[in-house]
CSV table of C-alpha atoms in Angstrom, one decimal:
chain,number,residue,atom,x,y,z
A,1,UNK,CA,-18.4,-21.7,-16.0
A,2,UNK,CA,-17.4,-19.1,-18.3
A,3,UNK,CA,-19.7,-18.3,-21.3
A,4,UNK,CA,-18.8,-16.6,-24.7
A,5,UNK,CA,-17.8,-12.7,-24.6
A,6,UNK,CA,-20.0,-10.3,-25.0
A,7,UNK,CA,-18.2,-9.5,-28.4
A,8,UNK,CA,-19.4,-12.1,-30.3
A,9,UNK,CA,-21.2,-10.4,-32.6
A,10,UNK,CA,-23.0,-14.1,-33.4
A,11,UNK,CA,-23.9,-14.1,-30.2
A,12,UNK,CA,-25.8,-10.3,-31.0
A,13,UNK,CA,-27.5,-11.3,-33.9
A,14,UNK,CA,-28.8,-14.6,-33.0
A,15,UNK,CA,-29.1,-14.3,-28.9
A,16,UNK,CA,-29.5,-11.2,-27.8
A,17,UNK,CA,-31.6,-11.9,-24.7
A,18,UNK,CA,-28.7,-13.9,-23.1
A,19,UNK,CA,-26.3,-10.7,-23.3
A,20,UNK,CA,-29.3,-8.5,-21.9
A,21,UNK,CA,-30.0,-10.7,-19.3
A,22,UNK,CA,-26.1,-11.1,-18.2
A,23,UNK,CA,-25.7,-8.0,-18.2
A,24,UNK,CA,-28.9,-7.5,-16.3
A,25,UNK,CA,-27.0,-9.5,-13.8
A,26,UNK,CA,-24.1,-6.5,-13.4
A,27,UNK,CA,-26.9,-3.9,-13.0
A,28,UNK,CA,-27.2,-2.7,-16.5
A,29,UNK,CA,-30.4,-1.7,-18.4
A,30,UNK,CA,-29.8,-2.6,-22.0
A,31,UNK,CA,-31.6,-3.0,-25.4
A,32,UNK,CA,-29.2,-4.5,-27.9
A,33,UNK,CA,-32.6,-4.3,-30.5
A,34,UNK,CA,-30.2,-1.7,-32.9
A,35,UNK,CA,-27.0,-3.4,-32.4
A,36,UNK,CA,-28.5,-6.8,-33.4
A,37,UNK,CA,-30.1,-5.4,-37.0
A,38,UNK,CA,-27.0,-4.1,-37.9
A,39,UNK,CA,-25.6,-7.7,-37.0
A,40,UNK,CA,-28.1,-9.4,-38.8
A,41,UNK,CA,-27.4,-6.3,-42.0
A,42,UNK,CA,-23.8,-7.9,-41.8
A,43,UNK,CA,-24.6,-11.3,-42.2
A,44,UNK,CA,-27.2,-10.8,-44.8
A,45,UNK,CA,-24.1,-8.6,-47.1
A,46,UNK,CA,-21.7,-11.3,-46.1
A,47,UNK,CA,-23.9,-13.7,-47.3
A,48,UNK,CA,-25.1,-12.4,-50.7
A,49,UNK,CA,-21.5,-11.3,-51.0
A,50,UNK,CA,-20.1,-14.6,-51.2
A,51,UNK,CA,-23.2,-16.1,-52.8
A,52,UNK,CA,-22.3,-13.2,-55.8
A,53,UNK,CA,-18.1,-14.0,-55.4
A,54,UNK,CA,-18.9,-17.7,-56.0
A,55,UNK,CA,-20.8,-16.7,-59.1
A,56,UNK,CA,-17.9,-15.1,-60.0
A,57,UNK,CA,-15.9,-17.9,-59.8
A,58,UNK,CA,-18.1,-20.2,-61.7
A,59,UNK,CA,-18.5,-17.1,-64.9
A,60,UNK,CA,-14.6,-17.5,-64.8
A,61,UNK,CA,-13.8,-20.8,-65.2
A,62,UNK,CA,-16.9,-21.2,-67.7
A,63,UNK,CA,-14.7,-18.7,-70.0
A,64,UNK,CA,-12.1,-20.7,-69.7
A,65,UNK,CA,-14.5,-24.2,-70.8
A,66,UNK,CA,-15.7,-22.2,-73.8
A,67,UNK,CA,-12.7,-21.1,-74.9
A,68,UNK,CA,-11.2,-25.0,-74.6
A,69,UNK,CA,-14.3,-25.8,-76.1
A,70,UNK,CA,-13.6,-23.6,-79.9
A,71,UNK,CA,-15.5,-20.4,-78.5
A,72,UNK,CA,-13.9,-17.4,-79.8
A,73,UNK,CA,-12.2,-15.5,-77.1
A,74,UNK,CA,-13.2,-12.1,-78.3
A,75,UNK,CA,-17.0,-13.3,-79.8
A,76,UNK,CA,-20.1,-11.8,-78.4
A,77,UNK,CA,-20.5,-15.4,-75.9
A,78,UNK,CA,-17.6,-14.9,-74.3
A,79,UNK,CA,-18.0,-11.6,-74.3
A,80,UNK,CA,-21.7,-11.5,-72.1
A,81,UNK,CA,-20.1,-13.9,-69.9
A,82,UNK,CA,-16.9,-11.4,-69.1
A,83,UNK,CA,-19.6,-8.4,-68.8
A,84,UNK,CA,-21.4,-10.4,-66.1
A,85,UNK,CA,-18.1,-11.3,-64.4
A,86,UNK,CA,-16.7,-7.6,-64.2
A,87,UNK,CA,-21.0,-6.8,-62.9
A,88,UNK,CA,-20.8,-8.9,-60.3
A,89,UNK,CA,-16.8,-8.0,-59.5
A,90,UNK,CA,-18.2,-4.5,-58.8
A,91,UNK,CA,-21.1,-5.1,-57.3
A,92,UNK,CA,-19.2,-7.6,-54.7
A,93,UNK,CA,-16.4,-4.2,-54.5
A,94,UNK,CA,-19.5,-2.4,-53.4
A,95,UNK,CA,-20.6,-5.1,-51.0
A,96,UNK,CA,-17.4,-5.2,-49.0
A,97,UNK,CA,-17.6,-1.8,-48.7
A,98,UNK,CA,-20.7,-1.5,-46.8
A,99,UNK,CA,-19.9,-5.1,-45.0
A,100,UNK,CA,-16.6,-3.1,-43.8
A,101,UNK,CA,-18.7,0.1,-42.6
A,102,UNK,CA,-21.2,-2.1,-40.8
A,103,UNK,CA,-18.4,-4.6,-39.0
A,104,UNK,CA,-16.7,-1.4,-38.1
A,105,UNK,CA,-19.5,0.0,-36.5
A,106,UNK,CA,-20.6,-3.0,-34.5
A,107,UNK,CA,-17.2,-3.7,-33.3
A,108,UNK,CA,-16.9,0.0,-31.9
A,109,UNK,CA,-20.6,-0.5,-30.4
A,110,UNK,CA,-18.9,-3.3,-28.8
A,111,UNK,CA,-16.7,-2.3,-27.6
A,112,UNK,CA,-18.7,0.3,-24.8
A,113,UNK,CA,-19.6,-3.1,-23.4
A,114,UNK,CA,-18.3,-5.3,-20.1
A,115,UNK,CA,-17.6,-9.0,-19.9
A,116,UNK,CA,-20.6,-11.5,-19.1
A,117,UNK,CA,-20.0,-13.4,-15.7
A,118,UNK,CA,-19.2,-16.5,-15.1
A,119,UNK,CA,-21.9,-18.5,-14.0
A,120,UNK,CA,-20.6,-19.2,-10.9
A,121,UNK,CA,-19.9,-15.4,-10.1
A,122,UNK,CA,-22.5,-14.3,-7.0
A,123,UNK,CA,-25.1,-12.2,-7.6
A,124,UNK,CA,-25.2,-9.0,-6.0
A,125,UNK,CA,-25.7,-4.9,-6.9
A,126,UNK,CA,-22.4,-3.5,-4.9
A,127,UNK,CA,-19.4,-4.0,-2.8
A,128,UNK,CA,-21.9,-5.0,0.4
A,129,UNK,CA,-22.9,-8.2,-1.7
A,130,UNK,CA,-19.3,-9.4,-2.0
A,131,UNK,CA,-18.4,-12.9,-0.1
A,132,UNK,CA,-15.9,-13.2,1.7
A,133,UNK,CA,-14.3,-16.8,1.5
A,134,UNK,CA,-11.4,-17.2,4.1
A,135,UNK,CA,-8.9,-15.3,6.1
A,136,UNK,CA,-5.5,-15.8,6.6
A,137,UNK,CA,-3.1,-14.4,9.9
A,138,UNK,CA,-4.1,-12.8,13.1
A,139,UNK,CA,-4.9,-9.0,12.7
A,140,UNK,CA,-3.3,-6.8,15.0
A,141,UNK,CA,-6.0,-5.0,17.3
A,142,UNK,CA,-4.7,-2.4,19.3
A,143,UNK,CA,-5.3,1.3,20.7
A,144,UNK,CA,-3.1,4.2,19.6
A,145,UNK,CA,-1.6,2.4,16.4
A,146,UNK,CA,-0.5,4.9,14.4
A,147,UNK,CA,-1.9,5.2,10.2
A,148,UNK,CA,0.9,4.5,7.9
A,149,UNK,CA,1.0,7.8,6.5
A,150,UNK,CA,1.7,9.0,10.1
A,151,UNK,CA,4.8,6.3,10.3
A,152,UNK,CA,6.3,7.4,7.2
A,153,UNK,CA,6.6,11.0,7.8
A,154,UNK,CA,7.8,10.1,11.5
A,155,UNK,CA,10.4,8.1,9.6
A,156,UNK,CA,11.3,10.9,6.9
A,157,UNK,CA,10.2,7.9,4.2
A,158,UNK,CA,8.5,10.3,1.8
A,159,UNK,CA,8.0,13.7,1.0
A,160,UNK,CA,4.3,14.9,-0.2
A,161,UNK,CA,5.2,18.7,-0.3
A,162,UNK,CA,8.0,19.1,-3.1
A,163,UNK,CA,6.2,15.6,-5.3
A,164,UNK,CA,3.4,18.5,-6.0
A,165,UNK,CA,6.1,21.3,-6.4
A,166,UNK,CA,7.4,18.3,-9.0
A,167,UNK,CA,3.8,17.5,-10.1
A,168,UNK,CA,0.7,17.8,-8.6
A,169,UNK,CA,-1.1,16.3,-5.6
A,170,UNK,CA,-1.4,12.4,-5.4
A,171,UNK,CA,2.1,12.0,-6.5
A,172,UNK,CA,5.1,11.1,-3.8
A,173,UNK,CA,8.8,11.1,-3.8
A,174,UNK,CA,10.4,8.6,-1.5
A,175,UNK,CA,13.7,8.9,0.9
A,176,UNK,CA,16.5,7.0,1.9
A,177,UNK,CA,14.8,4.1,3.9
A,178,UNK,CA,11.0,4.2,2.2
A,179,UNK,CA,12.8,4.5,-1.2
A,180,UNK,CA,15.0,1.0,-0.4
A,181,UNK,CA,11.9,-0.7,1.4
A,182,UNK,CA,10.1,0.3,-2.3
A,183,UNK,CA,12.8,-1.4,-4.3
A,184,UNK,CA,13.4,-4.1,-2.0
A,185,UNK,CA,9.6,-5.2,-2.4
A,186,UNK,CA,9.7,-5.3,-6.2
A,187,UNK,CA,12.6,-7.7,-6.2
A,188,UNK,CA,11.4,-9.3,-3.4
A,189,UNK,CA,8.0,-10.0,-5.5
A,190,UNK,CA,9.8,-10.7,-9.0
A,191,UNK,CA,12.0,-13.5,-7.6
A,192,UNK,CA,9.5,-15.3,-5.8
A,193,UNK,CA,7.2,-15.3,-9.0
A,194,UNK,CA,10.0,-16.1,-11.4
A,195,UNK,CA,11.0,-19.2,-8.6
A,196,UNK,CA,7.3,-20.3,-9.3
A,197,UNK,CA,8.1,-20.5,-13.1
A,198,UNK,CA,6.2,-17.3,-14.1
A,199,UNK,CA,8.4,-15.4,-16.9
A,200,UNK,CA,9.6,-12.2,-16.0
A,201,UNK,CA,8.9,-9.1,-18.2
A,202,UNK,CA,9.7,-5.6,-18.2
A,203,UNK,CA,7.3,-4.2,-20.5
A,204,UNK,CA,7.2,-0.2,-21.9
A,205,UNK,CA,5.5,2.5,-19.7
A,206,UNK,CA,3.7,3.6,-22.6
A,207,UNK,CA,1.3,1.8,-24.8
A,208,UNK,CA,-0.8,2.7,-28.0
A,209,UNK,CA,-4.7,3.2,-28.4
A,210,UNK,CA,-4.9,-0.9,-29.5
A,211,UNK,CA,-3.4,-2.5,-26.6
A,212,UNK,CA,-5.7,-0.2,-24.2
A,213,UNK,CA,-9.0,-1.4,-26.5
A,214,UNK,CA,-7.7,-5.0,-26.4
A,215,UNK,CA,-7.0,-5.5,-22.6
A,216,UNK,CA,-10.5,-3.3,-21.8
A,217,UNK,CA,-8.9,-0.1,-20.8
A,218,UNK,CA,-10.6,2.2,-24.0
A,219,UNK,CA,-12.7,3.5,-24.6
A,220,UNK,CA,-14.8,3.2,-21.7
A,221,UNK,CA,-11.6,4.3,-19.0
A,222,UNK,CA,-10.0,7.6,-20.9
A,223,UNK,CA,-10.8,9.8,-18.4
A,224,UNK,CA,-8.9,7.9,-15.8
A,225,UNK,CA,-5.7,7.6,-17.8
A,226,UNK,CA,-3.0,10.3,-19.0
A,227,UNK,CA,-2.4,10.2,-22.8
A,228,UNK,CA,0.4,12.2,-24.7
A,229,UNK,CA,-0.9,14.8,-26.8
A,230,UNK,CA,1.2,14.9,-29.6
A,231,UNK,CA,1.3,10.6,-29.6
A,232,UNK,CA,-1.3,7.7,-30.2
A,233,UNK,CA,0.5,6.7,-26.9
A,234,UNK,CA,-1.0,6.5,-23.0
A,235,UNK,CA,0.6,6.0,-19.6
A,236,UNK,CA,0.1,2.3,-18.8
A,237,UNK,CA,-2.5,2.1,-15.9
A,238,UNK,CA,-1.5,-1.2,-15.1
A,239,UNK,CA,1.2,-4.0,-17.0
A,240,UNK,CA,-2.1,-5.9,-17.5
A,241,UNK,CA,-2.0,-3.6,-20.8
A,242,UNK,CA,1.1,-4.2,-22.3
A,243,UNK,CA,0.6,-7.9,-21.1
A,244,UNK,CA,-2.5,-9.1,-22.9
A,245,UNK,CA,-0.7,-7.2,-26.3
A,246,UNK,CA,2.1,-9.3,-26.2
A,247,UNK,CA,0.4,-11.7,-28.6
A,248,UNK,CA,-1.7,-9.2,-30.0
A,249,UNK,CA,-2.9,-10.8,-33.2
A,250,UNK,CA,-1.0,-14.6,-32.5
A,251,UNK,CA,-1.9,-18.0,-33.0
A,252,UNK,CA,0.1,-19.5,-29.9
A,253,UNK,CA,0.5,-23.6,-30.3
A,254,UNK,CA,-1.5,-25.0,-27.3
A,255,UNK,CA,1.2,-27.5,-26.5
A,256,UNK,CA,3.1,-23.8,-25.5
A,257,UNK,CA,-0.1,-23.2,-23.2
A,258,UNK,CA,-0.4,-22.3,-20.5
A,259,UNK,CA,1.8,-18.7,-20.6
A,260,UNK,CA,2.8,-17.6,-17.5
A,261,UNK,CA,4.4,-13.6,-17.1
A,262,UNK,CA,5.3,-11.6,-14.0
A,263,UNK,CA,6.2,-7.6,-14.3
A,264,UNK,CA,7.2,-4.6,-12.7
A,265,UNK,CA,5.6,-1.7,-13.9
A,266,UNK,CA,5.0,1.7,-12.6
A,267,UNK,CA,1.3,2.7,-13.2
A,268,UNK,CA,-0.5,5.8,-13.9
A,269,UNK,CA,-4.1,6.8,-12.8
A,270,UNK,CA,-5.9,9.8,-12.3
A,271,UNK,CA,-8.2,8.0,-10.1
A,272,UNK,CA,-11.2,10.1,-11.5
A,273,UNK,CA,-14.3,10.1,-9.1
A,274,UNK,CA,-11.9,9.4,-6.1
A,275,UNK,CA,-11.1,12.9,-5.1
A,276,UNK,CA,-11.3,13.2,-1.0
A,277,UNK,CA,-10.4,9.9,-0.4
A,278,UNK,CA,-7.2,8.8,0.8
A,279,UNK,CA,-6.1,11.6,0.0
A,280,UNK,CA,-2.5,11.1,2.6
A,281,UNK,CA,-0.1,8.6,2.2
A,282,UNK,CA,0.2,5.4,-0.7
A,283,UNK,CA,-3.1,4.0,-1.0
A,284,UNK,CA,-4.4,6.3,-3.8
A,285,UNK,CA,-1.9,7.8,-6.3
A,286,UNK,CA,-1.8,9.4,-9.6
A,287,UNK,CA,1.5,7.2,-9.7
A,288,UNK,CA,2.6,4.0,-8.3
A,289,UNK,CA,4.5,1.0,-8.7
A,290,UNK,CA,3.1,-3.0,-9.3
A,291,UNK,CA,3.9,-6.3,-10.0
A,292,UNK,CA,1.8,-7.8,-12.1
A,293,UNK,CA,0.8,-11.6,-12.5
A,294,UNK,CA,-0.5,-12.6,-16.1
A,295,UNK,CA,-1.7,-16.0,-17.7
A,296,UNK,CA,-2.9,-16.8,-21.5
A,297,UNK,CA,-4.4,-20.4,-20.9
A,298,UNK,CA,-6.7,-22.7,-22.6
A,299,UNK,CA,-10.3,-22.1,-22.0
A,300,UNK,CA,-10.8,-25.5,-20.5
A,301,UNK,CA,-8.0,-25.0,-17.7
A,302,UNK,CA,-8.9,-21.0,-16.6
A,303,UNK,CA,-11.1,-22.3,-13.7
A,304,UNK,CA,-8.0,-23.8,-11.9
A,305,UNK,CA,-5.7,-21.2,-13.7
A,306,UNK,CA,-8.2,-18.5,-11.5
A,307,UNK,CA,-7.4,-20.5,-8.2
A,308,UNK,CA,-3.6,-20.7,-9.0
A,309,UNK,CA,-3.3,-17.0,-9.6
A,310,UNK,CA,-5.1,-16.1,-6.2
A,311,UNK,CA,-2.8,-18.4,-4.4
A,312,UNK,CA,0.5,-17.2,-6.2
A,313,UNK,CA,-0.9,-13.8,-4.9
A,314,UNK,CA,-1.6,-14.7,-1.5
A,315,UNK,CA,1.4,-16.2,-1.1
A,316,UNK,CA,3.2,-12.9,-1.1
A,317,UNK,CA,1.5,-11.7,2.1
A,318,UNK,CA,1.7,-14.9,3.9
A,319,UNK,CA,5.6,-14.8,3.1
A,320,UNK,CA,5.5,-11.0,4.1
A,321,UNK,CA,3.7,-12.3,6.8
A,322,UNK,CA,0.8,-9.7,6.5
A,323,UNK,CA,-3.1,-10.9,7.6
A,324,UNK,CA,-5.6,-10.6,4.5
A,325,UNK,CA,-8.8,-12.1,3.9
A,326,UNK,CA,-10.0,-13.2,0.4
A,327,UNK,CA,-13.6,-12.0,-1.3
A,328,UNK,CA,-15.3,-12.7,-4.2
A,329,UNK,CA,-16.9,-10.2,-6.1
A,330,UNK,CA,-20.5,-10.1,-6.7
A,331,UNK,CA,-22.0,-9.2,-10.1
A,332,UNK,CA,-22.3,-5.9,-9.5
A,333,UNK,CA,-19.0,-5.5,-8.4
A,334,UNK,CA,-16.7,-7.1,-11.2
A,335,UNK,CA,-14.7,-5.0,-13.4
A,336,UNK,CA,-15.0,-4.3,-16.7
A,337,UNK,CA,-12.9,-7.2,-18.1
A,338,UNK,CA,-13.5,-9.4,-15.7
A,339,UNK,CA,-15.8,-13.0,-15.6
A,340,UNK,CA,-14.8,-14.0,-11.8
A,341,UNK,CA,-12.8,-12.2,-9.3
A,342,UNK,CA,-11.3,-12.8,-6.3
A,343,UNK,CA,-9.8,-10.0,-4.3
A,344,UNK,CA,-7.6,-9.9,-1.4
A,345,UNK,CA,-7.7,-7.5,1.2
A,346,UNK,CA,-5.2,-7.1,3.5
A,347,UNK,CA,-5.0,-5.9,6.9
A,348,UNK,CA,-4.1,-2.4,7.8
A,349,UNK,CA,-3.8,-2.3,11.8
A,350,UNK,CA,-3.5,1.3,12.1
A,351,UNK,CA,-6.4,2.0,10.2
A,352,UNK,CA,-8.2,-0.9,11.6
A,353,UNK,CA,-9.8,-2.1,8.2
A,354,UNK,CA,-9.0,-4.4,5.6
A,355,UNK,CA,-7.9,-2.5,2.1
A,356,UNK,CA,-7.4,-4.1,-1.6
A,357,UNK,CA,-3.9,-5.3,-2.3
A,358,UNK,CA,-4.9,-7.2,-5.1
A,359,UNK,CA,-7.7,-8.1,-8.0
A,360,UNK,CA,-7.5,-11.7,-9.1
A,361,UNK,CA,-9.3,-12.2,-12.4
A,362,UNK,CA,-10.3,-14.7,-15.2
A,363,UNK,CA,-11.4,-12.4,-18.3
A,364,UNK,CA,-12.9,-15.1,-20.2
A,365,UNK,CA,-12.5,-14.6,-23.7
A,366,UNK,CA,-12.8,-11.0,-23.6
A,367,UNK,CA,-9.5,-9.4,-24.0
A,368,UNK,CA,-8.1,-12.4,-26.5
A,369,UNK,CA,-10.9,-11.5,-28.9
A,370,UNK,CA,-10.6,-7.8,-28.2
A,371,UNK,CA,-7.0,-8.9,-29.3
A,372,UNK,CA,-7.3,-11.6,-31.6
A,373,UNK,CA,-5.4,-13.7,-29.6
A,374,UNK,CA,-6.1,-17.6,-29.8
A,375,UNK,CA,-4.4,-21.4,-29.5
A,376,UNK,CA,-4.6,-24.3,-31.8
A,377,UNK,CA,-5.6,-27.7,-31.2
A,378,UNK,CA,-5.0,-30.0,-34.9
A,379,UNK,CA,-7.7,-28.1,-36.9
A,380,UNK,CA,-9.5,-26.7,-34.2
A,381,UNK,CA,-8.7,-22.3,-33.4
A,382,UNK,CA,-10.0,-21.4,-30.5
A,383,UNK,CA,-9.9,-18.4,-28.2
A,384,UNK,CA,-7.5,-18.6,-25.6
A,385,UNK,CA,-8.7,-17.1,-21.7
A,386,UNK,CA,-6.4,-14.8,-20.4
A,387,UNK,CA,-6.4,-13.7,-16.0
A,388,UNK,CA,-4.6,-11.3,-14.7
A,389,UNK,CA,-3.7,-10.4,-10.6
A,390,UNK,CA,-1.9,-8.2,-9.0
A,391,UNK,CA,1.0,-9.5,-7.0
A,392,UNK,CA,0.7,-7.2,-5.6
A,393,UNK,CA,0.8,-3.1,-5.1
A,394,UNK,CA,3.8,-1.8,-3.8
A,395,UNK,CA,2.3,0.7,-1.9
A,396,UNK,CA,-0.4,-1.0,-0.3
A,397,UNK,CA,2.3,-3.6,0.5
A,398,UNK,CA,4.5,-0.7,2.5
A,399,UNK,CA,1.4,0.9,4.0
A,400,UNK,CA,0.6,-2.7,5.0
A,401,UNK,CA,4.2,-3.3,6.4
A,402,UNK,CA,4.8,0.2,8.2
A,403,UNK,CA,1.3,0.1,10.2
A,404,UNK,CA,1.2,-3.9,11.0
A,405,UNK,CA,5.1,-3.5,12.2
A,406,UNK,CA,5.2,-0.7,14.2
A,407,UNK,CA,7.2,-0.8,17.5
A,408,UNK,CA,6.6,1.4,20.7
A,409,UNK,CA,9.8,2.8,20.2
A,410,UNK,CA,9.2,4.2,16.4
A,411,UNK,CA,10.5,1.5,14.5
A,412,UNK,CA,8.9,-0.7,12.1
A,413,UNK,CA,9.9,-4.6,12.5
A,414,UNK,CA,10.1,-6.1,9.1
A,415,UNK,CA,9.1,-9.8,8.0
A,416,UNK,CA,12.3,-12.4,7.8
A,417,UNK,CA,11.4,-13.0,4.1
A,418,UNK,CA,12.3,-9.2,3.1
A,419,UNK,CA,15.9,-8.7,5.4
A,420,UNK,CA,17.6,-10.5,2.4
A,421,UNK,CA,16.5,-7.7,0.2
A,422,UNK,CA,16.6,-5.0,2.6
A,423,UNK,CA,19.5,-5.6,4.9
A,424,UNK,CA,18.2,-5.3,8.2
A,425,UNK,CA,15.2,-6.4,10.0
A,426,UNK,CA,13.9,-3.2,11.1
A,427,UNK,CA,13.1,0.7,9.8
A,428,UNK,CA,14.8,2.6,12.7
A,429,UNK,CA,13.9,6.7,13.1
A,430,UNK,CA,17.0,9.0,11.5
């Protein structure tokens, strides 16, 4: 189901029309006619690189033969044949040169480009052409359910006001009962991922310029993340980043396949292009907190590794007892990294619409050969797969939980799964 990367650079130089027509399939317009010369440049240097490297070799140990032989190490035989040695030394010095400038180049060319789909992925040209595959729960239908935004500030759970005398817009602080529902979720979420045998990590907030180019953040997302100015170091938009650089540059023995990780991270986005939407309450902030699911797997188990990460996703809103329904993107909908994805949405009764809680994706080989990560099999290196999910957004989840819980008499009734964590079963007005 899932072809080669889009990085390949073989794949450039000796198929180009597949990558065109792919990406055709995601809506782009593209003519790789420039990037596949300079492919075909590389290989041509390579080649007459090592073709001049082996005639290095074969000048040298003929030095050595003559010499064995009686020649006389300083004569005029030996001599030419050292000449012609250091020639071809330098002219292979030059060589490598241009074969670095030209690899370079391609690679950062590259790199401005999204994963191919899967061929199973639908085809479609935007979020209308998404198929939806099943539903779980009853969705509350009501009149006069409140938003959650409106349930939160009724419940003195956040404060919008002094976040932007602290910040800016887009950022919240939260307050006694909406800061313990907060923490109560991530643990909630961590230890029902770590009792499926995922490995919990607590990765750092901020992450260099690499891990960003390997996971499929940069170049093409630096508007929509904050960097430090004086630092090659970025606010994480998601612990999909740090995750995928974990074994950044790693042979990892298949036999240790697959790797499983789960992680709390707080994520930063300035949600560029979004302005005027969502603009009250937790679905759409500069800020916010996530756990994050994460697999490195081999690439002939990511089809059911994909279904397995969608379920160990879903089954935080059927424990939280929350109503979703599951799409899969079309074509034209996928993201960047992503081969296949399966989102789920979940049901906000107040608004009376299903949101996304959660992106569910198998990245192919993208990210491991943005990263140079791969597995071993005997003699055989390959490039692992890597998917990623969230499970899930904190924020969505409380939105989720304030408007499909809310009572008649101001509280908000909370699933059995979270009381352990929370310590009652309701949020009751102060």
């Amino acid at each position: 189901l899932f072809r080669i990367s889009v990085l390949d650079q073989r794949l450039v130089r000796d198929n180009p029309e597949l990558i065109s027509r792919e990406l055709g399939r995601r809506g782009m317009d593209v003519d790789l006619t420039g990037l596949q010369l300079i492919a075909q440049q590389q290989r041509d240097l390579e080649e007459r690189r090592s073709g001049l490297q082996a005639d290095g070799n074969r000048i040298g140990k003929e030095v050595g033969q003559r010499i064995q032989a009686g020649a006389d190490p300083k004569g005029a035989e030996v001599a030419e044949l050292r000449l012609q040695g250091n020639q071809i030394k330098q002219t292979v010095a030059v060589l490598e040169d241009e074969e670095k400038q030209l690899t370079a180049r391609l690679r950062e060319e590259l790199l401005s480009y999204p994963n191919l789909p899967s061929k199973a992925c639908p085809d479609g040209r935007s979020e209308d052409d998404n198929k939806e595959v099943r539903r779980w729960g009853d969705p509350r239908v009501e009149d006069g359910l409140m938003e959650h935004w409106q349930i939160a500030e009724q419940l003195s759970l956040l404060d919008t006001e002094r976040s932007v005398r602290i910040a800016q817009s887009r950022f919240v602080t939260l307050f006694g009962q909406g800061a313990r529902l907060e923490r109560s979720l991530i643990n909630f979420m961590l230890d029902l991922h770590t009792g499926k045998g995922y490995r919990e990590v607590l990765p750092p907030v901020l992450v260099n310029s690499a891990s960003l180019k390997g996971s499929g953040q940069l170049p093409k997302f630096a508007e929509e993340s904050f960097r430090c100015a004086d630092d090659d170091l970025w606010l994480t938009p998601t612990a999909e980043v740090p995750l995928t650089s974990l074994h950044r540059d790693e042979i990892i023995p298949s036999e240790q396949l697959p790797l499983r990780y789960v992680a709390y991270s707080p994520c930063f986005r300035r949600e560029a292009g979004s302005y005027g939407r969502d603009t009250r309450g937790l679905i759409r902030l500069h800020q916010f907190n996530k756990v994050e699911l994460y697999w490195f797997v081999h690439p002939e188990h990511s089809e059911e590794a994909h279904a397995q990460i969608t379920a160990d996703a879903e089954a935080v809103l059927q424990a939280l007892e929350l109503p979703y329904r599951v799409l899969e993107l079309c074509t034209g909908d996928l993201g960047f990294s992503a081969a296949r994805t399966y989102d789920l949405e979940v049901w906000l009764a107040g608004a009376g619409a299903f949101r996304e809680i959660s992106s569910c994706s198998v990245c192919s080989d993208f990210q491991a050969r943005r990263s140079s990560i791969r597995t071993k099999d005997g003699k055989t290196t390959r490039l692992v797969h890597t998917l990623n999910g969230s499970g899930l957004a904190i924020g969505r989840t409380m939105a989720a939980l304030l408007e499909n819980g809310q009572q008649p008499d101001g509280s908000v009734k909370l699933p059995q799964a979270l009381v352990p964590y929370f310590g009652c079963d309701r949020l009751q007005p102060e």
